[in-house]
Tab-separated table of C-alpha atoms in Angstrom:
chain	number	residue	atom	x	y	z
A	1	MET	CA	-1.069	-9.285	-29.149
A	2	TRP	CA	-4.347	-9.814	-31.013
A	3	ARG	CA	-4.291	-13.495	-30.296
A	4	ALA	CA	-3.830	-12.816	-26.594
A	5	MET	CA	-6.617	-10.229	-26.542
A	6	VAL	CA	-9.021	-12.483	-28.414
A	7	SER	CA	-8.186	-15.343	-26.125
A	8	VAL	CA	-8.837	-13.224	-23.013
A	9	VAL	CA	-12.192	-12.089	-24.414
A	10	LYS	CA	-13.101	-15.662	-25.278
A	11	ARG	CA	-12.110	-16.927	-21.862
A	12	ASP	CA	-14.122	-14.262	-20.048
A	13	LEU	CA	-17.185	-14.906	-22.182
A	14	LEU	CA	-16.878	-18.633	-21.546
A	15	LEU	CA	-16.627	-17.965	-17.815
A	16	ALA	CA	-19.639	-15.674	-18.027
A	17	VAL	CA	-21.643	-18.396	-19.729
A	18	ARG	CA	-20.674	-20.830	-16.988
A	19	HIS	CA	-21.811	-18.331	-14.328
A	20	ARG	CA	-25.044	-17.306	-15.961
A	21	SER	CA	-26.773	-16.586	-12.658
A	22	GLU	CA	-24.320	-13.824	-11.800
A	23	LEU	CA	-25.065	-12.087	-15.074
A	24	VAL	CA	-28.740	-11.924	-14.365
A	25	ASN	CA	-28.385	-10.095	-11.031
A	26	PRO	CA	-27.609	-6.610	-12.408
A	27	LEU	CA	-30.303	-7.016	-15.046
A	28	LEU	CA	-32.901	-7.945	-12.448
A	29	PHE	CA	-31.788	-4.992	-10.360
A	30	PHE	CA	-32.234	-2.747	-13.388
A	31	LEU	CA	-35.718	-4.089	-14.002
A	32	ILE	CA	-36.782	-3.816	-10.369
A	33	VAL	CA	-35.520	-0.270	-9.821
A	34	VAL	CA	-37.228	1.054	-12.922
A	35	SER	CA	-40.480	-0.767	-12.271
A	36	LEU	CA	-40.644	0.673	-8.737
A	37	PHE	CA	-41.012	4.220	-10.043
A	38	PRO	CA	-44.480	3.861	-11.587
A	39	LEU	CA	-45.551	2.150	-8.376
A	40	SER	CA	-44.210	4.750	-5.991
A	41	LEU	CA	-45.008	7.879	-7.993
A	42	GLU	CA	-48.322	8.879	-9.367
A	43	PRO	CA	-48.953	6.548	-12.328
A	44	ASP	CA	-49.618	9.456	-14.634
A	45	PRO	CA	-48.432	8.485	-18.145
A	46	ARG	CA	-47.319	12.026	-18.964
A	47	MET	CA	-45.189	12.378	-15.870
A	48	LEU	CA	-43.661	8.929	-16.394
A	49	ALA	CA	-42.750	9.916	-19.931
A	50	THR	CA	-41.033	13.058	-18.606
A	51	ILE	CA	-38.931	11.338	-15.958
A	52	GLY	CA	-38.568	8.020	-17.810
A	53	GLY	CA	-35.289	8.756	-19.585
A	54	GLY	CA	-33.601	9.961	-16.421
A	55	VAL	CA	-34.900	7.066	-14.337
A	56	ILE	CA	-33.704	4.475	-16.820
A	57	TRP	CA	-30.286	6.121	-17.050
A	58	VAL	CA	-29.866	6.252	-13.257
A	59	ALA	CA	-30.946	2.630	-12.934
A	60	ALA	CA	-28.593	1.575	-15.735
A	61	LEU	CA	-25.739	3.396	-14.021
A	62	LEU	CA	-26.385	1.701	-10.685
A	63	ALA	CA	-26.842	-1.712	-12.294
A	64	GLY	CA	-23.611	-1.181	-14.187
A	65	MET	CA	-21.829	-0.354	-10.930
A	66	LEU	CA	-23.223	-3.486	-9.347
A	67	ALA	CA	-21.576	-5.564	-12.050
A	68	LEU	CA	-18.231	-3.758	-11.896
A	69	ASP	CA	-16.647	-5.655	-9.054
A	70	ALA	CA	-16.780	-8.913	-10.990
A	71	MET	CA	-14.409	-7.464	-13.592
A	72	PHE	CA	-11.098	-8.099	-11.821
A	73	ARG	CA	-11.850	-9.551	-8.391
A	74	PRO	CA	-12.131	-13.230	-9.376
A	75	ASP	CA	-8.901	-12.898	-11.387
A	76	PHE	CA	-7.196	-11.235	-8.454
A	77	GLU	CA	-8.241	-14.013	-6.115
A	78	ASP	CA	-7.222	-16.983	-8.236
A	79	GLY	CA	-3.930	-15.512	-9.422
A	80	THR	CA	-4.808	-15.241	-13.104
A	81	LEU	CA	-4.382	-11.467	-12.815
A	82	GLU	CA	-0.727	-12.013	-11.893
A	83	GLN	CA	-0.352	-14.132	-14.998
A	84	LEU	CA	-1.902	-11.392	-17.139
A	85	VAL	CA	0.455	-8.769	-15.735
A	86	LEU	CA	3.450	-11.084	-16.147
A	87	SER	CA	2.638	-11.970	-19.728
A	88	PRO	CA	4.760	-10.395	-22.460
A	89	GLN	CA	1.716	-8.563	-23.843
A	90	PRO	CA	1.021	-4.945	-22.879
A	91	VAL	CA	-1.162	-4.923	-19.779
A	92	ALA	CA	-3.245	-2.077	-21.199
A	93	ALA	CA	-4.256	-4.195	-24.207
A	94	LEU	CA	-5.238	-7.137	-22.035
A	95	ALA	CA	-7.138	-4.809	-19.709
A	96	LEU	CA	-9.022	-3.413	-22.694
A	97	ALA	CA	-9.901	-6.962	-23.743
A	98	LYS	CA	-11.223	-7.702	-20.276
A	99	VAL	CA	-13.290	-4.518	-20.193
A	100	PHE	CA	-14.704	-5.326	-23.628
A	101	ALA	CA	-15.711	-8.823	-22.518
A	102	HIS	CA	-17.246	-7.360	-19.390
A	103	TRP	CA	-19.201	-4.811	-21.383
A	104	LEU	CA	-20.513	-7.551	-23.691
A	105	VAL	CA	-22.037	-9.391	-20.745
A	106	SER	CA	-23.107	-6.411	-18.618
A	107	GLY	CA	-23.445	-3.183	-20.615
A	108	LEU	CA	-24.871	-4.663	-23.785
A	109	PRO	CA	-27.717	-6.582	-22.061
A	110	LEU	CA	-28.600	-3.423	-20.097
A	111	MET	CA	-28.796	-1.532	-23.348
A	112	LEU	CA	-30.946	-4.179	-24.993
A	113	MET	CA	-33.292	-4.252	-22.029
A	114	ALA	CA	-33.763	-0.490	-21.963
A	115	PRO	CA	-36.486	-0.294	-24.688
A	116	LEU	CA	-38.579	-2.749	-22.698
A	117	LEU	CA	-38.334	-0.512	-19.665
A	118	GLY	CA	-39.003	2.477	-21.903
A	119	VAL	CA	-42.391	0.965	-22.694
A	120	LEU	CA	-42.948	0.549	-18.979
A	121	MET	CA	-42.223	4.245	-18.488
A	122	ASN	CA	-44.428	5.252	-21.415
A	123	LEU	CA	-41.516	6.804	-23.291
A	124	PRO	CA	-42.399	8.103	-26.761
A	125	GLY	CA	-40.686	6.464	-29.713
A	126	GLU	CA	-38.180	9.240	-30.361
A	127	ALA	CA	-37.138	9.280	-26.715
A	128	MET	CA	-36.653	5.526	-26.844
A	129	LEU	CA	-34.314	5.857	-29.812
A	130	ALA	CA	-32.413	8.599	-28.018
A	131	LEU	CA	-32.140	6.394	-24.945
A	132	LEU	CA	-30.766	3.518	-27.006
A	133	ALA	CA	-28.275	5.787	-28.755
A	134	THR	CA	-26.972	7.323	-25.531
A	135	LEU	CA	-26.791	3.957	-23.785
A	136	ALA	CA	-24.905	2.518	-26.749
A	137	VAL	CA	-22.132	5.079	-26.382
A	138	GLY	CA	-22.565	5.596	-22.636
A	139	THR	CA	-22.369	2.046	-21.249
A	140	PRO	CA	-18.844	1.458	-22.634
A	141	VAL	CA	-17.774	4.659	-20.846
A	142	ILE	CA	-19.273	3.268	-17.652
A	143	SER	CA	-17.351	0.011	-18.079
A	144	LEU	CA	-14.052	1.715	-18.937
A	145	VAL	CA	-14.123	4.348	-16.215
A	146	GLY	CA	-15.454	1.847	-13.699
A	147	ALA	CA	-12.630	-0.517	-14.555
A	148	ILE	CA	-10.092	2.068	-13.373
A	149	GLY	CA	-11.854	2.215	-10.022
A	150	VAL	CA	-12.086	-1.571	-9.779
A	151	ALA	CA	-8.425	-1.980	-10.705
A	152	LEU	CA	-7.448	0.486	-7.986
A	153	THR	CA	-9.572	-1.124	-5.279
A	154	VAL	CA	-9.267	-4.800	-6.169
A	155	GLY	CA	-6.491	-5.308	-3.625
A	156	LEU	CA	-8.663	-4.050	-0.785
A	157	ARG	CA	-10.869	-6.433	1.056
A	158	ARG	CA	-13.947	-4.253	1.303
A	159	SER	CA	-13.973	-1.947	-1.633
A	160	GLY	CA	-17.700	-1.472	-2.294
A	161	VAL	CA	-18.243	2.022	-0.863
A	162	LEU	CA	-14.824	3.268	-1.862
A	163	LEU	CA	-15.446	2.127	-5.421
A	164	SER	CA	-18.732	4.058	-5.582
A	165	LEU	CA	-17.080	7.151	-4.144
A	166	LEU	CA	-14.294	6.952	-6.696
A	167	VAL	CA	-16.353	6.198	-9.731
A	168	LEU	CA	-19.780	7.813	-9.340
A	169	PRO	CA	-18.563	11.425	-9.654
A	170	LEU	CA	-16.905	10.467	-12.931
A	171	TYR	CA	-20.191	9.049	-14.212
A	172	ILE	CA	-22.124	12.255	-13.657
A	173	PRO	CA	-21.324	13.904	-17.033
A	174	VAL	CA	-22.447	10.749	-18.845
A	175	LEU	CA	-25.624	10.694	-16.786
A	176	ILE	CA	-26.411	14.354	-17.437
A	177	PHE	CA	-26.026	14.068	-21.194
A	178	GLY	CA	-27.696	10.675	-21.365
A	179	ALA	CA	-30.791	11.731	-19.489
A	180	ALA	CA	-30.932	15.067	-21.298
A	181	ALA	CA	-30.973	13.382	-24.695
A	182	ALA	CA	-34.175	11.478	-23.929
A	183	GLY	CA	-35.866	14.723	-22.851
A	184	ASP	CA	-34.597	16.567	-25.915
A	185	ALA	CA	-35.877	13.870	-28.235
A	186	ALA	CA	-39.299	13.855	-26.606
A	187	ALA	CA	-39.437	17.638	-27.121
A	188	GLY	CA	-38.648	17.130	-30.792
A	189	GLN	CA	-35.091	18.440	-30.665
A	190	SER	CA	-31.989	16.944	-32.179
A	191	ILE	CA	-30.022	14.604	-29.921
A	192	ALA	CA	-26.802	14.896	-31.896
A	193	GLY	CA	-25.247	17.165	-29.260
A	194	PRO	CA	-25.539	14.884	-26.225
A	195	VAL	CA	-24.741	11.744	-28.218
A	196	LEU	CA	-21.641	13.307	-29.729
A	197	PHE	CA	-20.584	14.577	-26.321
A	198	ILE	CA	-20.826	11.104	-24.783
A	199	GLY	CA	-19.099	9.792	-27.897
A	200	ALA	CA	-16.211	12.154	-27.216
A	201	MET	CA	-16.043	10.874	-23.651
A	202	LEU	CA	-15.993	7.333	-25.024
A	203	VAL	CA	-13.062	8.140	-27.311
A	204	LEU	CA	-11.211	9.724	-24.416
A	205	ALA	CA	-11.938	6.741	-22.168
A	206	LEU	CA	-10.975	4.223	-24.873
A	207	THR	CA	-7.591	5.832	-25.377
A	208	LEU	CA	-6.632	6.685	-21.819
A	209	ALA	CA	-8.525	4.290	-19.556
A	210	PRO	CA	-6.627	1.117	-20.601
A	211	LEU	CA	-3.334	2.732	-19.615
A	212	ALA	CA	-4.781	3.812	-16.280
A	213	ILE	CA	-6.290	0.366	-15.701
A	214	GLY	CA	-2.975	-1.313	-16.450
A	215	ALA	CA	-1.083	0.948	-14.079
A	216	ALA	CA	-3.743	0.536	-11.394
A	217	LEU	CA	-3.601	-3.256	-11.697
A	218	ARG	CA	0.156	-3.210	-11.204
A	219	ILE	CA	-0.252	-1.095	-8.078
A	220	SER	CA	-2.965	-3.382	-6.743
A	221	LEU	CA	-0.809	-6.461	-7.225
A	222	GLU	CA	2.169	-5.084	-5.325
B	1	MET	CA	19.160	-4.441	-27.198
B	2	THR	CA	16.904	-7.435	-27.117
B	3	PRO	CA	18.206	-10.340	-25.101
B	4	GLY	CA	18.077	-13.349	-27.349
B	5	PRO	CA	17.088	-16.706	-25.975
B	6	GLU	CA	20.575	-18.087	-26.554
B	7	SER	CA	22.403	-15.077	-25.209
B	8	PRO	CA	24.911	-16.302	-22.665
B	9	SER	CA	24.757	-13.038	-20.769
B	10	CYS	CA	21.157	-13.685	-19.781
B	11	ARG	CA	21.589	-14.080	-16.119
B	12	LEU	CA	19.443	-12.967	-13.258
B	13	GLU	CA	21.035	-10.615	-10.806
B	14	ALA	CA	19.768	-9.112	-7.613
B	15	VAL	CA	21.668	-5.991	-6.688
B	16	ASP	CA	21.448	-4.627	-3.155
B	17	LEU	CA	17.807	-5.619	-2.805
B	18	THR	CA	15.948	-4.233	0.159
B	19	CYS	CA	12.361	-5.281	0.635
B	20	GLU	CA	9.784	-4.329	3.200
B	21	ARG	CA	6.353	-5.598	3.938
B	22	GLY	CA	4.181	-3.160	5.787
B	23	ASP	CA	6.677	-1.310	7.964
B	24	ARG	CA	8.847	-4.325	8.561
B	25	ARG	CA	12.151	-4.682	6.778
B	26	LEU	CA	12.440	-8.220	5.504
B	27	PHE	CA	15.969	-8.085	4.148
B	28	ALA	CA	18.434	-5.454	3.082
B	29	GLY	CA	21.398	-5.401	0.751
B	30	LEU	CA	20.604	-8.801	-0.718
B	31	GLY	CA	22.633	-9.640	-3.767
B	32	PHE	CA	23.164	-12.715	-5.907
B	33	ALA	CA	23.651	-13.722	-9.492
B	34	LEU	CA	22.142	-16.729	-11.175
B	35	ASN	CA	23.703	-18.032	-14.374
B	36	PRO	CA	22.157	-20.308	-17.007
B	37	GLY	CA	21.912	-23.848	-15.715
B	38	GLU	CA	21.760	-22.757	-12.106
B	39	ALA	CA	19.001	-23.052	-9.578
B	40	LEU	CA	18.515	-21.059	-6.424
B	41	ILE	CA	16.559	-22.486	-3.559
B	42	VAL	CA	15.295	-19.830	-1.193
B	43	GLU	CA	14.846	-20.984	2.354
B	44	GLY	CA	13.687	-19.302	5.491
B	45	ALA	CA	11.122	-19.413	8.246
B	46	ASN	CA	7.516	-18.422	7.606
B	47	GLY	CA	7.386	-14.681	7.206
B	48	ALA	CA	11.073	-14.380	6.356
B	49	GLY	CA	10.189	-12.828	3.004
B	50	LYS	CA	10.505	-15.715	0.570
B	51	THR	CA	7.365	-14.888	-1.334
B	52	THR	CA	8.184	-11.174	-1.277
B	53	LEU	CA	11.613	-11.921	-2.720
B	54	LEU	CA	10.113	-14.058	-5.487
B	55	ARG	CA	7.470	-11.458	-6.322
B	56	THR	CA	10.210	-8.841	-6.448
B	57	LEU	CA	12.318	-11.031	-8.719
B	58	CYS	CA	9.498	-11.439	-11.191
B	59	GLY	CA	8.618	-7.760	-11.077
B	60	LEU	CA	5.234	-7.898	-9.379
B	61	SER	CA	6.527	-5.984	-6.369
B	62	ARG	CA	9.068	-3.228	-6.445
B	63	PRO	CA	11.970	-3.313	-4.007
B	64	VAL	CA	12.456	-0.431	-1.586
B	65	ALA	CA	16.027	-0.175	-2.794
B	66	GLY	CA	18.214	-2.022	-5.253
B	67	SER	CA	17.239	-3.630	-8.504
B	68	VAL	CA	16.661	-6.932	-10.228
B	69	ARG	CA	18.514	-7.303	-13.499
B	70	TRP	CA	18.004	-9.643	-16.406
B	71	CYS	CA	20.793	-9.697	-18.973
B	72	GLY	CA	22.270	-6.731	-17.170
B	73	GLU	CA	19.217	-4.519	-17.468
B	74	ASP	CA	16.628	-3.551	-14.905
B	75	ILE	CA	13.610	-5.835	-15.370
B	76	HIS	CA	11.204	-2.906	-15.145
B	77	ALA	CA	12.942	-1.281	-18.111
B	78	ILE	CA	12.708	-4.381	-20.348
B	79	ARG	CA	9.414	-5.738	-19.089
B	80	PRO	CA	8.101	-7.331	-22.321
B	81	GLU	CA	11.374	-9.159	-22.980
B	82	PHE	CA	11.739	-10.172	-19.369
B	83	ASN	CA	8.141	-11.379	-19.137
B	84	ALA	CA	8.612	-13.409	-22.320
B	85	ALA	CA	11.503	-15.196	-20.606
B	86	LEU	CA	9.640	-15.706	-17.346
B	87	ASN	CA	7.392	-18.431	-16.085
B	88	TYR	CA	5.995	-17.761	-12.639
B	89	VAL	CA	3.941	-20.102	-10.512
B	90	GLY	CA	2.848	-18.288	-7.403
B	91	HIS	CA	0.912	-19.133	-4.297
B	92	GLN	CA	-2.342	-18.938	-6.184
B	93	PRO	CA	-2.133	-21.365	-9.059
B	94	GLY	CA	-3.352	-18.781	-11.581
B	95	ILE	CA	-5.937	-21.036	-13.143
B	96	LYS	CA	-9.654	-20.530	-13.588
B	97	ALA	CA	-11.656	-23.012	-11.547
B	98	ASP	CA	-14.517	-22.990	-14.036
B	99	LEU	CA	-12.375	-23.815	-17.017
B	100	THR	CA	-10.916	-27.184	-17.863
B	101	PRO	CA	-7.148	-27.747	-17.690
B	102	LEU	CA	-7.020	-27.643	-21.475
B	103	GLU	CA	-8.854	-24.312	-21.676
B	104	ASN	CA	-6.621	-22.846	-18.983
B	105	LEU	CA	-3.468	-23.864	-20.791
B	106	ARG	CA	-4.728	-22.521	-24.105
B	107	VAL	CA	-5.147	-19.082	-22.549
B	108	ASP	CA	-1.633	-19.285	-21.110
B	109	LEU	CA	-0.261	-20.143	-24.530
B	110	ALA	CA	-2.135	-17.296	-26.180
B	111	LEU	CA	-0.905	-14.836	-23.554
B	112	HIS	CA	2.611	-15.761	-24.562
B	113	GLY	CA	1.726	-15.395	-28.216
B	114	LEU	CA	2.106	-19.086	-28.980
B	115	ALA	CA	-0.009	-21.244	-31.194
B	116	ARG	CA	-1.564	-24.354	-29.796
B	117	GLY	CA	1.061	-26.853	-28.794
B	118	ASP	CA	0.677	-30.498	-28.016
B	119	LEU	CA	-1.167	-29.903	-24.777
B	120	MET	CA	-2.482	-33.449	-24.377
B	121	ASP	CA	1.056	-34.729	-24.219
B	122	ILE	CA	1.897	-32.188	-21.535
B	123	LEU	CA	-1.192	-33.012	-19.514
B	124	ASP	CA	-0.193	-36.638	-19.754
B	125	ARG	CA	3.244	-35.815	-18.409
B	126	VAL	CA	1.857	-34.017	-15.363
B	127	GLY	CA	-0.527	-36.901	-14.707
B	128	LEU	CA	-3.730	-35.195	-15.770
B	129	TYR	CA	-4.522	-37.368	-18.759
B	130	GLY	CA	-8.240	-38.089	-18.626
B	131	PHE	CA	-8.942	-34.888	-16.687
B	132	GLU	CA	-8.482	-32.513	-19.613
B	133	ASP	CA	-12.202	-31.859	-20.016
B	134	VAL	CA	-13.128	-31.634	-16.354
B	135	PRO	CA	-13.586	-28.184	-14.805
B	136	CYS	CA	-10.677	-27.453	-12.497
B	137	ARG	CA	-13.015	-26.819	-9.584
B	138	THR	CA	-13.752	-30.526	-9.397
B	139	LEU	CA	-10.059	-31.412	-9.278
B	140	SER	CA	-8.171	-31.903	-6.032
B	141	ALA	CA	-5.777	-29.263	-4.712
B	142	GLY	CA	-2.803	-31.267	-5.905
B	143	GLN	CA	-4.277	-31.738	-9.348
B	144	ARG	CA	-4.949	-28.016	-9.641
B	145	ARG	CA	-1.354	-27.408	-8.698
B	146	ARG	CA	-0.373	-29.794	-11.477
B	147	VAL	CA	-2.376	-27.744	-13.971
B	148	ALA	CA	-0.336	-24.710	-12.937
B	149	LEU	CA	2.860	-26.725	-13.311
B	150	ALA	CA	1.760	-27.927	-16.737
B	151	ARG	CA	2.137	-24.286	-17.739
B	152	LEU	CA	5.865	-24.615	-17.104
B	153	LEU	CA	6.054	-27.339	-19.700
B	154	ALA	CA	3.629	-25.730	-22.149
B	155	VAL	CA	5.157	-22.249	-22.253
B	156	PRO	CA	8.874	-22.276	-22.971
B	157	ALA	CA	10.711	-19.750	-20.803
B	158	ARG	CA	14.284	-19.353	-19.656
B	159	LEU	CA	13.552	-18.381	-16.091
B	160	TRP	CA	11.280	-20.319	-13.783
B	161	ILE	CA	10.224	-18.677	-10.553
B	162	LEU	CA	8.311	-21.136	-8.428
B	163	ASP	CA	6.771	-20.325	-5.076
B	164	GLU	CA	6.287	-23.500	-3.059
B	165	PRO	CA	5.782	-25.645	-6.162
B	166	PHE	CA	5.594	-28.862	-4.157
B	167	THR	CA	2.654	-27.840	-2.000
B	168	ALA	CA	-0.170	-30.398	-2.108
B	169	ILE	CA	1.659	-32.556	-4.636
B	170	ASP	CA	2.174	-36.257	-4.059
B	171	ARG	CA	5.517	-38.052	-4.173
B	172	ASP	CA	5.266	-38.998	-7.848
B	173	GLY	CA	4.457	-35.420	-8.672
B	174	VAL	CA	7.467	-34.170	-6.729
B	175	GLY	CA	9.655	-36.575	-8.671
B	176	MET	CA	8.112	-35.471	-11.953
B	177	LEU	CA	8.661	-31.817	-11.117
B	178	CYS	CA	12.250	-32.388	-9.996
B	179	GLU	CA	12.904	-34.124	-13.315
B	180	ALA	CA	11.322	-31.228	-15.169
B	181	ILE	CA	13.484	-28.724	-13.302
B	182	ASP	CA	16.550	-30.861	-13.990
B	183	ALA	CA	15.767	-30.956	-17.691
B	184	HIS	CA	15.146	-27.224	-17.661
B	185	LEU	CA	18.530	-26.539	-16.011
B	186	ALA	CA	20.293	-28.953	-18.328
B	187	ALA	CA	18.894	-26.993	-21.269
B	188	GLY	CA	20.431	-23.814	-19.904
B	189	GLY	CA	17.439	-22.559	-17.981
B	190	LEU	CA	17.398	-20.808	-14.648
B	191	ALA	CA	15.162	-21.560	-11.700
B	192	VAL	CA	14.404	-19.852	-8.417
B	193	LEU	CA	12.210	-21.741	-6.020
B	194	THR	CA	11.128	-21.851	-2.434
B	195	SER	CA	10.352	-25.089	-0.735
B	196	HIS	CA	9.986	-26.472	2.734
B	197	GLN	CA	10.800	-29.907	1.422
B	198	ALA	CA	14.201	-31.213	0.554
B	199	VAL	CA	14.633	-30.724	-3.185
B	200	GLU	CA	16.822	-33.213	-4.973
B	201	LEU	CA	18.184	-31.950	-8.226
B	202	ALA	CA	20.658	-34.095	-10.090
B	203	HIS	CA	21.891	-31.602	-12.652
B	204	GLY	CA	22.891	-28.029	-12.444
B	205	ARG	CA	24.510	-26.033	-9.725
B	206	VAL	CA	22.116	-25.459	-6.907
B	207	GLY	CA	22.604	-22.451	-4.695
B	208	ARG	CA	20.856	-21.919	-1.420
B	209	LEU	CA	19.797	-18.664	0.084
B	210	THR	CA	18.546	-18.500	3.625
B	211	LEU	CA	16.476	-15.489	4.469
B	212	GLY	CA	15.708	-14.113	7.869
B	213	ARG	CA	19.053	-14.197	9.632
B	214	ALA	CA	21.422	-11.803	7.973
B	215	ALA	CA	18.908	-8.948	7.953
């Protein structure tokens, strides 16, 4: 099973490297959305610092959603998804491998880019650390929960709006705690609460989402 | 009860299969049994339900009624064992266009839990020697089909389910594939395939199933 999972991760990373341009799109979107805020609002450093954490989290969420569709659609179209489902390995394990590979090329870069945008939003140092910590535990939740939505809608021809409707409400708790942590840190409070809460969501998603993704993929392939 | 690879009882049975697509009933009460060394060629007009039958046989689709059995057990109840015995080549070849044939086959091997085999030899047999390091997107449709068929040779499995395997393949390729199916049947394998072409198999008992009339 490990060999199969490693091989799926390796394959998806190799494919990602060969489609570099597609990887950059969500990142550019992230950058553009965040950089529009100082332009459209009053460029008051204090106000930017107050809203910065929330803005970056919202932008990261939307950029993450933008990248979701690429998780299973190409596999669905070229038939490799059928081969995954028909392999003797548990579908949930292979789905987890795919989500992990997807997070490595979408969630992780978003997270690494966030401090840069934090500077843009004049975030204080503590808030920046809080942002990094919440994104580190929050972006895998986004990938895992989003994958359920993608797996359910991959068989539909136009799934964009439906996917957002399915998945965005589930993201809201992550968003609330993520954005709150940056504010808490700036106010000098401990961020352990929000981070642990998102961490709990991550544990829940890690254990249950692969099963849901596997079942959803089977339904989509029927 | 794990069906062993040599178990003589490992036969594929369809029991009272009824399949629908959309609201249309494709066939009802379909039943057959396929023993080791036998091939079944599914025929029928376009839209008669050949692909649906094959997808049902390999467990991708669920029948409205009836069941598919492998070694006497419902395939959905013994999915890992059944999948380990299955090699399916569907309408979509199931290969990544941005990977080379070699990379594609390595993933297929890993999915079946196998170490690296002698893939160059297999690529040579399907006529892709010299193309092993070329991304599949630059290959022709027939060559891509051959990559998918190379999976049949690379991953040992008792049951081959092939949906239109001869599409886009030239005459030499058809001959090569027929030989491969013959060898597979001679070794006690089973094969279910659809084809619009006349399939000439020397060995094995070949059954024919025509869809679209009885239902």
